[in-house]
Amino acid sequence: MRIAFLTGAGMSAESGVPTFRDALTGLWARFDAEQLATEAAFRRDPALVWGWYRWRAALVRRVAPNAGHTGIAALAMEHDVAVVTQNVDDLHERAGSRDVAHLHGSLFASRCIDCGGTAGDGEHDPILRDAHAVPDEGGHEDPPRCAACGGAIRPGVVWFGEALPDAAWNAAIDAIERSELVVVVGTSGLVHPAASLPRMARDAGKRVVEINPRPTAITPLADEHFACGAGVGIARMERELARWRP
Ligand code: NAD
Ligand code: ZN
């Protein structure tokens, strides 16, 4: 079967990565996204923004993929599976999924804010440098400087107001068009254009299943809503897969 997974922050919640909008535990309870997740915010206070992403990258490095991530990777052994994520962590890849489309970029692809030059990615990304000296959440650290032009190095994520990477967006459209079933996991469905993908799927006549402990902006347009976490939800979806066979 051809299955497209659209995943958001809730996908990684059971790994211990806090989501953005969950009250009390969500990052937004403590920080205003506008203070962190825009280019203007970075230019105004680069040390606050770089420090926060350094903290988040270190957190992601410490945690492991959860049963949801591994369940999706395992499904790909028998089915044609595409993964499209809004997450900037690498937990899908570490669980074994291939060709993951990252709509909002990656924590491990830092680049110069002025000339766009890369700063060494993956394990060599400066966001992982000096692991012993990572600031606490909310702590400050000056970003490194670009070797070519002296500009500040920024995280490789997509901030509010920025365009999504073309390749990832095209991969998302392609995944939906090819799919027989679209499974939306752990996203509040509020950040566009990513949030328009489930509707696009529904309008194209695809079956849409949502896995999220809470109802979201996507729930009304989904064929089914599994009110549970990602790990339990993916396992259930796999057990019941025959129900959606075209
Ligand atoms: P979100 O935080 O808006 O929503 C998370 C969703 O996950 C919620 O609907 C919640 O009910 C659900 N959830 C919680 N626990 C779950 C679990 N165990 N299993 C399944 N679902 C669970 O996250 P989002 O929709 O991915 O946010 C979209 C985008 O917003 C992000 O990709 C990011 O780019 C952007 N954003 C960035 C920042 C920032 O960088 N500072 C801040 C806010 C938003
Ligand atoms: Zn530069």
XYZ file of N, CA and C and ligand atoms in Angstrom:
783
model
N 0.834 -1.192 0.000
C 0.000 0.000 0.000
C 0.880 1.259 0.000
N 0.390 2.316 -0.593
C 1.172 3.557 -0.628
C 0.660 4.510 0.462
N 1.514 4.765 1.431
C 1.106 5.536 2.601
C 2.003 6.766 2.742
N 1.382 7.925 2.922
C 2.145 9.148 3.197
C 1.913 9.553 4.644
N 2.977 9.722 5.401
C 2.874 10.214 6.772
C 3.231 11.688 6.797
N 2.370 12.473 7.428
C 2.655 13.896 7.635
C 2.829 14.083 9.138
N 4.035 14.406 9.582
C 4.259 14.432 11.024
C 4.648 15.814 11.531
N 4.285 16.053 12.808
C 4.603 17.318 13.463
C 5.224 17.056 14.826
N 5.297 18.093 15.618
C 6.036 18.029 16.882
C 5.562 16.888 17.795
N 4.260 16.565 17.739
C 3.742 15.493 18.596
C 4.357 14.133 18.284
N 4.878 13.973 17.079
C 5.550 12.728 16.685
C 6.747 12.458 17.599
N 7.426 13.508 17.997
C 8.644 13.355 18.802
C 8.394 13.556 20.296
N 7.142 13.845 20.669
C 6.841 14.132 22.083
C 7.212 12.951 22.979
N 6.906 11.730 22.533
C 7.179 10.557 23.367
C 8.672 10.229 23.429
N 9.460 10.918 22.633
C 10.916 10.803 22.758
C 11.456 11.789 23.792
N 10.591 12.718 24.221
C 11.036 13.715 25.192
C 11.383 15.061 24.590
N 10.958 15.301 23.343
C 11.152 16.619 22.727
C 9.844 17.390 22.899
N 9.869 18.484 23.640
C 8.597 19.191 23.884
C 7.987 19.760 22.607
N 6.657 19.719 22.509
C 5.975 20.317 21.357
C 5.904 21.833 21.567
N 5.406 22.528 20.564
C 5.377 23.988 20.640
C 4.147 24.526 21.354
N 3.026 23.859 21.207
C 1.796 24.470 21.684
C 1.105 23.754 22.832
N 1.698 22.682 23.342
C 1.040 22.012 24.459
C 1.213 22.839 25.732
N 0.086 23.211 26.317
C 0.120 24.083 27.487
C 1.025 23.500 28.568
N 1.648 24.316 29.289
C 2.527 23.989 30.421
C 3.862 23.380 29.992
N 3.811 22.313 29.209
C 5.086 21.723 28.829
C 5.609 22.330 27.536
N 4.718 22.934 26.742
C 5.145 23.431 25.436
C 6.115 24.603 25.560
N 6.993 24.711 24.582
C 7.961 25.797 24.594
C 7.281 27.160 24.591
N 6.101 27.179 23.989
C 5.416 28.466 23.892
C 4.876 28.948 25.214
N 4.790 28.045 26.202
C 4.375 28.490 27.528
C 5.479 29.345 28.151
N 6.693 29.145 27.694
C 7.830 29.863 28.291
C 8.423 30.914 27.368
N 8.261 30.714 26.056
C 8.871 31.643 25.106
C 7.864 32.020 24.034
N 7.961 33.228 23.596
C 7.137 33.691 22.501
C 7.875 33.339 21.193
N 7.187 32.600 20.329
C 7.846 32.160 19.092
C 8.412 33.341 18.311
N 7.711 34.451 18.396
C 8.172 35.623 17.652
C 9.524 36.117 18.174
N 9.854 35.744 19.403
C 11.147 36.160 19.951
C 12.251 35.215 19.526
N 11.860 34.101 18.953
C 12.855 33.068 18.663
C 12.884 32.657 17.198
N 11.723 32.572 16.596
C 11.628 31.857 15.320
C 11.405 32.771 14.122
N 12.099 33.902 14.085
C 12.066 34.760 12.897
C 13.482 35.275 12.631
N 13.715 35.692 11.384
C 15.028 36.272 11.082
C 15.232 37.574 11.855
N 14.154 38.346 11.996
C 14.275 39.613 12.728
C 14.700 39.349 14.172
N 14.141 38.299 14.769
C 14.494 37.967 16.152
C 15.972 37.614 16.249
N 16.455 36.856 15.266
C 17.867 36.450 15.273
C 18.775 37.671 15.132
N 18.396 38.595 14.251
C 19.247 39.777 14.043
C 19.223 40.680 15.279
N 18.069 40.691 15.962
C 17.945 41.542 17.153
C 18.751 40.969 18.323
N 18.626 39.667 18.528
C 19.288 39.047 19.680
C 19.835 37.684 19.272
N 20.927 37.689 18.474
C 21.435 36.418 17.950
C 21.815 35.434 19.056
N 22.317 35.932 20.177
C 22.778 35.018 21.238
C 21.600 34.294 21.889
N 20.462 34.967 22.018
C 19.283 34.299 22.594
C 18.804 33.192 21.658
N 18.711 33.518 20.368
C 18.156 32.569 19.406
C 19.129 31.409 19.175
N 20.400 31.725 18.969
C 21.397 30.665 18.766
C 21.481 29.782 20.026
N 21.457 30.404 21.188
C 21.520 29.645 22.441
C 20.354 28.687 22.561
N 19.169 29.138 22.148
C 17.979 28.299 22.271
C 18.054 27.101 21.317
N 18.494 27.340 20.096
C 18.599 26.223 19.143
C 19.742 25.273 19.520
N 20.798 25.814 20.125
C 21.884 24.966 20.627
C 21.332 24.012 21.687
N 20.506 24.584 22.567
C 19.890 23.782 23.627
C 19.000 22.705 23.006
N 18.217 23.101 22.012
C 17.289 22.153 21.406
C 18.035 21.052 20.624
N 19.091 21.403 19.930
C 19.869 20.416 19.183
C 20.508 19.407 20.139
N 21.010 19.913 21.264
C 21.634 19.010 22.241
C 20.589 18.063 22.826
N 19.388 18.602 23.072
C 18.292 17.775 23.592
C 17.952 16.654 22.608
N 17.833 17.027 21.339
C 17.494 16.040 20.302
C 18.567 14.947 20.245
N 19.826 15.353 20.375
C 20.930 14.384 20.345
C 20.868 13.383 21.498
N 20.342 13.830 22.629
C 20.298 12.977 23.829
C 19.169 11.956 23.781
N 18.126 12.221 22.995
C 16.948 11.353 23.033
C 16.973 10.363 21.867
N 16.047 9.412 21.909
C 16.024 8.343 20.906
C 14.669 8.332 20.198
N 14.619 7.771 19.002
C 13.329 7.612 18.320
C 12.377 6.806 19.213
N 11.083 7.060 19.101
C 10.095 6.333 19.902
C 9.389 5.273 19.045
N 8.430 4.584 19.676
C 7.748 3.479 18.989
C 7.025 3.947 17.722
N 6.608 5.197 17.698
C 5.962 5.734 16.501
C 6.943 5.834 15.345
N 8.121 6.412 15.616
C 9.148 6.522 14.566
C 9.539 5.134 14.053
N 9.770 4.198 14.976
C 10.236 2.878 14.529
C 9.110 2.129 13.824
N 7.868 2.366 14.263
C 6.728 1.736 13.596
C 6.606 2.181 12.142
N 6.809 3.463 11.908
C 6.745 3.990 10.533
C 7.876 3.402 9.690
N 9.078 3.350 10.274
C 10.221 2.798 9.530
C 9.968 1.321 9.192
N 9.372 0.580 10.128
C 9.115 -0.850 9.900
C 8.067 -1.054 8.799
N 7.076 -0.180 8.754
C 6.039 -0.288 7.724
C 6.629 -0.213 6.314
N 7.736 0.511 6.200
C 8.352 0.712 4.877
C 8.952 -0.580 4.325
N 9.101 -1.597 5.180
C 9.637 -2.859 4.660
C 8.611 -3.574 3.794
N 7.338 -3.322 4.071
C 6.283 -4.016 3.319
C 5.493 -3.087 2.416
N 5.567 -1.793 2.703
C 4.716 -0.852 1.983
C 5.556 0.273 1.393
N 4.918 1.010 0.488
C 5.567 2.172 -0.105
C 5.251 3.364 0.805
N 6.241 3.757 1.603
C 6.004 4.753 2.645
C 6.777 6.037 2.351
N 6.093 7.166 2.427
C 6.765 8.465 2.326
C 6.578 9.199 3.643
N 7.634 9.846 4.115
C 7.542 10.603 5.364
C 7.792 12.077 5.065
N 6.830 12.896 5.445
C 6.937 14.344 5.283
C 6.795 14.936 6.681
N 7.823 15.614 7.155
C 7.768 16.091 8.534
C 7.981 17.590 8.643
N 7.328 18.174 9.650
C 7.609 19.566 10.001
C 8.727 19.627 11.033
N 9.166 18.463 11.491
C 10.158 18.447 12.566
C 11.568 18.688 12.041
N 12.345 19.379 12.846
C 13.720 19.692 12.462
C 14.702 18.744 13.149
N 14.157 17.763 13.886
C 15.036 16.745 14.471
C 15.307 15.658 13.432
N 16.127 14.677 13.821
C 16.489 13.614 12.867
C 16.000 12.245 13.360
N 14.903 12.255 14.132
C 14.463 11.005 14.758
C 13.857 10.021 13.757
N 13.210 10.514 12.710
C 12.721 9.590 11.665
C 13.906 8.855 11.022
N 14.937 9.612 10.691
C 16.115 9.005 10.045
C 16.787 8.013 10.985
N 16.909 8.401 12.257
C 17.581 7.504 13.198
C 16.763 6.250 13.454
N 15.450 6.319 13.210
C 14.609 5.118 13.336
C 14.728 4.232 12.095
N 15.329 4.758 11.027
C 15.519 3.959 9.818
C 14.702 4.401 8.621
N 13.922 5.465 8.732
C 13.174 5.946 7.566
C 14.134 6.598 6.578
N 13.851 6.410 5.301
C 14.695 7.023 4.266
C 13.910 8.097 3.542
N 14.643 8.970 2.883
C 14.000 10.006 2.081
C 12.922 10.758 2.852
N 13.307 11.265 3.987
C 12.380 12.054 4.790
C 12.394 13.487 4.266
N 11.226 14.018 3.935
C 11.152 15.414 3.476
C 10.979 16.320 4.694
N 11.915 17.227 4.885
C 11.869 18.137 6.039
C 11.332 19.496 5.606
N 10.049 19.706 5.780
C 9.419 20.956 5.328
C 10.004 22.184 6.018
N 10.421 22.012 7.270
C 10.924 23.163 8.031
C 12.434 23.092 8.266
N 13.130 22.407 7.355
C 14.579 22.364 7.449
C 15.062 21.417 8.539
N 16.308 21.637 8.960
C 16.953 20.722 9.897
C 17.772 21.499 10.910
N 17.821 20.957 12.127
C 18.682 21.551 13.159
C 20.151 21.358 12.833
N 20.437 20.455 11.904
C 21.827 20.088 11.643
C 22.266 20.521 10.250
N 21.836 21.717 9.842
C 22.217 22.268 8.541
C 22.400 23.781 8.675
N 23.186 24.177 9.670
C 23.404 25.610 9.913
C 24.099 26.257 8.727
N 23.847 27.559 8.562
C 24.462 28.281 7.439
C 24.623 29.754 7.814
N 25.390 30.455 6.985
C 25.637 31.885 7.230
C 24.378 32.685 6.889
N 24.000 33.593 7.770
C 22.777 34.370 7.519
C 22.984 35.377 6.391
N 24.243 35.741 6.120
C 24.492 36.735 5.076
C 24.799 36.124 3.715
N 25.756 35.185 3.655
C 26.130 34.655 2.334
C 25.524 33.269 2.079
N 24.884 32.674 3.080
C 24.241 31.381 2.881
C 25.209 30.206 2.894
N 26.491 30.489 3.062
C 27.491 29.413 3.053
C 27.238 28.418 4.179
N 27.432 27.132 3.887
C 27.208 26.140 4.936
C 28.371 26.174 5.916
N 28.076 25.680 7.099
C 29.068 25.775 8.167
C 29.533 24.389 8.597
N 29.272 23.385 7.765
C 29.604 22.003 8.145
C 28.361 21.378 8.716
N 27.806 20.364 8.046
C 26.523 19.878 8.559
C 26.661 18.508 9.224
N 25.512 17.952 9.597
C 25.498 16.673 10.300
C 26.291 16.769 11.595
N 27.167 15.796 11.811
C 27.960 15.749 13.050
C 28.906 16.944 13.169
N 29.227 17.571 12.033
C 30.174 18.681 12.064
C 29.485 20.034 12.160
N 28.176 19.996 12.274
C 27.461 21.266 12.380
C 27.898 21.992 13.653
N 28.189 23.305 13.514
C 28.624 24.044 14.710
C 27.569 24.082 15.819
N 26.322 23.753 15.479
C 25.283 23.744 16.519
C 25.566 22.657 17.557
N 26.409 21.678 17.189
C 26.751 20.585 18.118
C 28.119 20.772 18.776
N 28.788 21.863 18.440
C 30.145 22.084 18.952
C 30.149 22.229 20.488
N 31.236 21.853 21.113
C 31.398 22.031 22.572
C 30.172 21.559 23.344
N 29.880 20.284 23.222
C 28.676 19.726 23.834
C 28.634 19.968 25.340
N 29.800 20.134 25.965
C 29.831 20.338 27.421
C 29.396 21.752 27.798
N 29.360 22.658 26.817
C 29.099 24.064 27.131
C 27.780 24.566 26.542
N 26.836 23.642 26.335
C 25.549 24.054 25.765
C 24.758 24.844 26.800
N 24.215 26.009 26.422
C 23.444 26.787 27.391
C 22.148 26.079 27.779
N 21.594 26.445 28.943
C 20.282 25.939 29.338
C 19.229 26.570 28.445
N 18.002 26.015 28.499
C 16.924 26.617 27.734
C 16.767 28.073 28.172
N 16.812 28.977 27.210
C 16.699 30.387 27.552
C 18.054 31.052 27.782
N 19.123 30.251 27.772
C 20.462 30.805 27.942
C 20.986 31.414 26.645
N 21.987 32.244 26.763
C 22.526 32.941 25.595
C 23.877 32.356 25.173
N 24.117 32.374 23.873
C 25.461 32.042 23.363
C 25.635 32.705 22.000
N 26.716 33.443 21.839
C 26.946 34.095 20.545
C 27.101 33.047 19.459
N 26.459 33.251 18.309
C 26.642 32.303 17.209
C 28.060 32.401 16.662
N 28.565 31.302 16.089
C 29.870 31.380 15.439
C 29.785 32.288 14.209
N 30.962 32.656 13.685
C 31.004 33.541 12.509
C 31.380 32.758 11.266
N 30.850 33.198 10.140
C 31.125 32.569 8.856
C 32.595 32.787 8.471
N 33.257 31.696 8.070
C 34.665 31.797 7.700
C 34.839 32.632 6.429
N 33.827 32.651 5.576
C 33.937 33.346 4.295
C 33.668 34.845 4.425
N 32.621 35.224 5.157
C 32.209 36.642 5.138
C 32.060 37.261 6.521
N 32.192 36.476 7.565
C 32.092 37.056 8.906
C 30.663 37.176 9.422
N 29.686 36.789 8.587
C 28.285 36.852 9.027
C 28.013 35.856 10.143
N 26.887 36.042 10.807
C 26.519 35.131 11.892
C 26.015 33.808 11.307
N 26.349 32.714 11.967
C 25.824 31.404 11.570
C 24.459 31.218 12.223
N 23.474 30.877 11.411
C 22.101 30.675 11.885
C 21.714 29.206 11.736
N 20.734 28.750 12.524
C 20.291 27.357 12.370
C 19.612 27.124 11.018
N 19.678 25.896 10.534
C 19.142 25.561 9.211
C 17.657 25.266 9.203
N 16.928 25.920 10.074
C 15.481 25.691 10.148
C 14.742 26.785 9.388
N 13.490 26.516 9.048
C 12.657 27.522 8.380
C 11.942 28.337 9.454
N 12.163 29.643 9.442
C 11.514 30.513 10.421
C 10.219 31.068 9.841
N 9.393 31.627 10.741
C 8.149 32.262 10.302
C 8.488 33.354 9.280
N 7.722 33.382 8.208
C 7.956 34.383 7.167
C 8.900 33.905 6.078
N 9.517 32.736 6.249
C 10.443 32.229 5.239
C 9.784 31.167 4.368
N 10.292 31.041 3.151
C 9.748 30.044 2.230
C 10.208 28.653 2.632
N 9.373 27.660 2.346
C 9.778 26.272 2.575
C 10.742 25.845 1.484
N 11.656 24.920 1.791
C 12.566 24.435 0.740
C 11.766 23.782 -0.395
N 12.052 24.187 -1.623
C 11.303 23.678 -2.783
C 11.287 22.156 -2.842
N 12.454 21.554 -2.643
C 12.547 20.100 -2.816
C 11.634 19.384 -1.829
N 11.616 19.856 -0.594
C 10.787 19.202 0.425
C 9.302 19.404 0.120
N 8.971 20.613 -0.315
C 7.567 20.896 -0.631
C 7.104 20.030 -1.808
N 7.940 19.956 -2.846
C 7.578 19.131 -4.003
C 7.468 17.660 -3.620
N 8.348 17.219 -2.724
C 8.285 15.825 -2.269
C 6.979 15.578 -1.518
N 6.524 16.574 -0.777
C 5.279 16.436 -0.018
C 4.088 16.297 -0.969
N 4.035 17.152 -1.970
C 2.940 17.107 -2.938
C 2.944 15.755 -3.656
N 4.139 15.353 -4.058
C 4.299 14.089 -4.762
C 3.851 12.908 -3.883
N 4.254 12.941 -2.622
C 3.895 11.853 -1.699
C 2.379 11.746 -1.561
N 1.727 12.882 -1.466
C 0.270 12.867 -1.312
C -0.394 12.364 -2.589
N 0.069 12.866 -3.721
C -0.541 12.448 -4.992
C -0.434 10.943 -5.196
N 0.723 10.382 -4.831
C 0.942 8.959 -5.053
C 0.237 8.068 -4.025
N -0.129 8.648 -2.882
C -0.575 7.825 -1.761
C -1.994 7.313 -1.931
N -2.274 6.215 -1.226
C -3.643 5.719 -1.090
C -4.206 6.072 0.277
N -3.308 6.317 1.208
C -3.704 6.669 2.578
C -2.736 7.725 3.101
N -3.296 8.757 3.740
C -2.472 9.809 4.334
C -2.689 9.767 5.852
N -1.614 9.659 6.593
C -1.704 9.585 8.051
C -1.033 10.820 8.647
N -1.805 11.613 9.363
C -1.311 12.868 9.932
C -1.055 12.640 11.425
N 0.176 12.843 11.846
C 0.536 12.508 13.230
C 1.089 13.715 13.982
N 0.448 14.088 15.087
C 1.064 15.025 16.026
C 1.320 16.418 15.514
N 0.377 16.965 14.770
C 0.515 18.378 14.394
C -0.783 19.106 14.704
N -0.645 20.354 15.168
C -1.837 21.136 15.494
C -2.504 21.665 14.227
N -1.808 21.612 13.101
C -2.408 22.044 11.841
C -2.640 23.541 11.766
N -1.773 24.302 12.399
C -1.965 25.752 12.447
C -0.928 26.522 11.632
N 0.195 25.880 11.321
C 1.268 26.608 10.628
C 1.224 26.280 9.131
N 0.922 27.320 8.349
C 0.833 27.144 6.897
C 2.160 27.500 6.245
N 2.494 26.922 5.090
C 1.624 26.080 4.263
C 1.571 24.592 4.649
N 2.387 24.138 5.577
C 2.366 22.702 5.907
C 0.959 22.234 6.266
N 0.228 23.102 6.974
C -1.091 22.720 7.461
C -2.112 22.541 6.336
N -1.769 23.007 5.125
C -2.719 22.855 4.017
C -2.629 21.467 3.369
N -1.594 20.700 3.707
C -1.398 19.400 3.041
C -2.520 18.393 3.335
N -2.974 18.270 4.587
C -4.079 17.322 4.833
C -5.339 17.667 4.027
N -5.631 18.963 3.910
C -6.809 19.352 3.127
C -6.621 19.011 1.653
N -5.387 19.261 1.180
C -5.057 18.918 -0.209
C -5.319 17.421 -0.438
N -4.912 16.612 0.533
C -5.093 15.158 0.427
C -6.577 14.819 0.389
N -7.333 15.398 1.284
C -8.768 15.136 1.334
C -9.435 15.550 0.016
N -9.056 16.743 -0.485
C -9.652 17.241 -1.730
C -9.282 16.356 -2.916
N -8.139 15.651 -2.811
C -7.733 14.752 -3.887
C -8.372 13.371 -3.722
N -9.256 13.253 -2.740
C -9.985 12.000 -2.564
C -9.234 10.937 -1.774
N -8.151 11.336 -1.084
C -7.385 10.358 -0.286
C -8.088 10.117 1.051
N -7.884 8.918 1.582
C -8.345 8.663 2.942
C -7.357 9.328 3.879
N -7.864 10.023 4.884
C -7.005 10.732 5.831
C -7.285 10.240 7.249
N -6.251 9.734 7.895
C -6.362 9.305 9.289
C -5.486 10.229 10.120
N -6.032 10.707 11.233
C -5.251 11.578 12.110
C -4.964 10.873 13.434
N -3.716 10.967 13.867
C -3.319 10.427 15.168
C -2.882 11.596 16.027
N -3.645 11.884 17.081
C -3.339 13.014 17.959
C -4.207 12.863 19.202
N -3.628 12.972 20.396
C -4.450 12.809 21.600
C -5.580 13.827 21.680
N -5.419 14.958 20.999
C -6.444 16.011 21.059
C -6.993 16.290 19.679
N -8.221 16.799 19.621
C -8.724 17.267 18.323
C -7.939 18.494 17.873
N -7.808 18.657 16.563
C -7.016 19.765 16.016
C -7.782 20.399 14.859
N -7.136 21.344 14.196
C -7.726 21.983 13.022
C -7.927 20.964 11.896
N -7.229 19.830 11.967
C -7.313 18.818 10.909
C -8.444 17.827 11.161
N -8.826 17.659 12.419
C -9.816 16.637 12.780
C -11.088 16.688 11.931
N -11.664 17.871 11.704
C -12.921 17.901 10.944
C -12.805 17.368 9.512
N -11.620 17.409 8.943
C -11.518 16.947 7.554
C -10.935 15.538 7.453
N -10.571 14.947 8.586
C -10.029 13.582 8.555
C -11.174 12.570 8.503
N -10.934 11.433 7.841
C -11.932 10.366 7.844
C -12.032 9.738 9.225
N -10.876 9.652 9.882
C -10.856 9.072 11.227
C -9.850 9.786 12.086
N -10.163 9.891 13.378
C -9.245 10.485 14.344
C -8.956 9.453 15.420
N -7.699 9.067 15.549
C -7.302 8.187 16.649
C -6.863 9.082 17.795
N -7.636 9.114 18.868
C -7.324 10.000 19.987
C -6.313 9.342 20.919
N -5.080 9.282 20.461
C -4.020 8.656 21.270
C -2.676 9.194 20.815
N -1.623 8.806 21.523
C -0.275 9.237 21.178
C 0.249 8.516 19.940
N 1.407 8.996 19.465
C 1.958 8.494 18.204
C 2.286 6.999 18.257
N 2.895 6.536 19.339
C 3.325 5.133 19.416
C 2.145 4.180 19.318
N 1.150 4.393 20.162
C -0.049 3.560 20.175
C -0.816 3.710 18.858
N -0.892 4.933 18.369
C -1.659 5.213 17.160
C -1.083 4.549 15.917
N 0.240 4.591 15.768
C 0.876 3.965 14.596
C 0.663 2.446 14.646
N 0.789 1.876 15.847
C 0.600 0.425 15.986
C -0.844 0.040 15.612
N -1.804 0.829 16.054
C -3.203 0.546 15.737
C -3.451 0.670 14.237
N -2.902 1.724 13.666
C -3.074 1.972 12.238
C -2.510 0.796 11.428
N -1.372 0.286 11.869
C -0.770 -0.851 11.174
C -1.658 -2.091 11.282
N -2.208 -2.336 12.477
C -3.100 -3.496 12.676
C -4.328 -3.411 11.788
N -4.813 -2.177 11.593
C -6.092 -1.993 10.899
C -5.915 -1.581 9.443
N -4.704 -1.706 8.949
C -4.378 -1.185 7.622
C -5.317 -1.704 6.518
N -5.724 -2.940 6.642
C -6.550 -3.560 5.604
C -7.845 -2.777 5.364
N -8.302 -2.086 6.405
C -9.548 -1.317 6.275
C -9.461 -0.226 5.212
N -8.251 0.279 4.958
C -8.132 1.399 4.009
C -7.607 0.962 2.654
N -7.449 -0.316 2.497
C -6.955 -0.793 1.198
C -7.946 -0.393 0.102
N -7.463 0.217 -0.966
C -8.404 0.664 -1.996
C -9.021 -0.524 -2.742
P 2.493 21.927 17.616
O 3.276 22.072 18.886
O 1.732 23.092 17.125
O 1.455 20.737 17.794
C 1.827 19.542 18.391
C 0.660 18.591 18.330
O 1.096 17.340 18.819
C -0.553 18.998 19.168
O -1.710 18.956 18.372
C -0.601 17.936 20.263
O -1.932 17.618 20.649
C 0.063 16.780 19.590
N 0.665 15.795 20.487
C 1.128 15.976 21.754
N 1.617 14.824 22.239
C 1.473 13.895 21.261
C 1.795 12.514 21.156
N 2.384 11.854 22.164
N 1.495 11.869 19.999
C 0.910 12.526 18.966
N 0.576 13.825 19.025
C 0.859 14.503 20.147
O 3.516 21.377 16.563
P 3.496 21.471 14.991
O 2.089 21.362 14.491
O 4.506 20.511 14.510
O 4.015 22.939 14.753
C 4.186 23.371 13.463
C 5.434 24.185 13.280
O 5.439 25.357 14.063
C 6.743 23.556 13.675
O 7.233 22.679 12.714
C 7.660 24.738 13.759
O 8.255 24.984 12.500
C 6.735 25.871 14.035
N 7.086 26.520 15.285
C 8.381 26.812 15.560
C 8.727 27.447 16.731
C 10.135 27.735 17.044
O 11.028 27.247 16.400
N 10.411 28.529 18.039
C 7.750 27.768 17.617
C 6.459 27.435 17.310
C 6.118 26.809 16.137
Zn 28.995 34.167 5.106
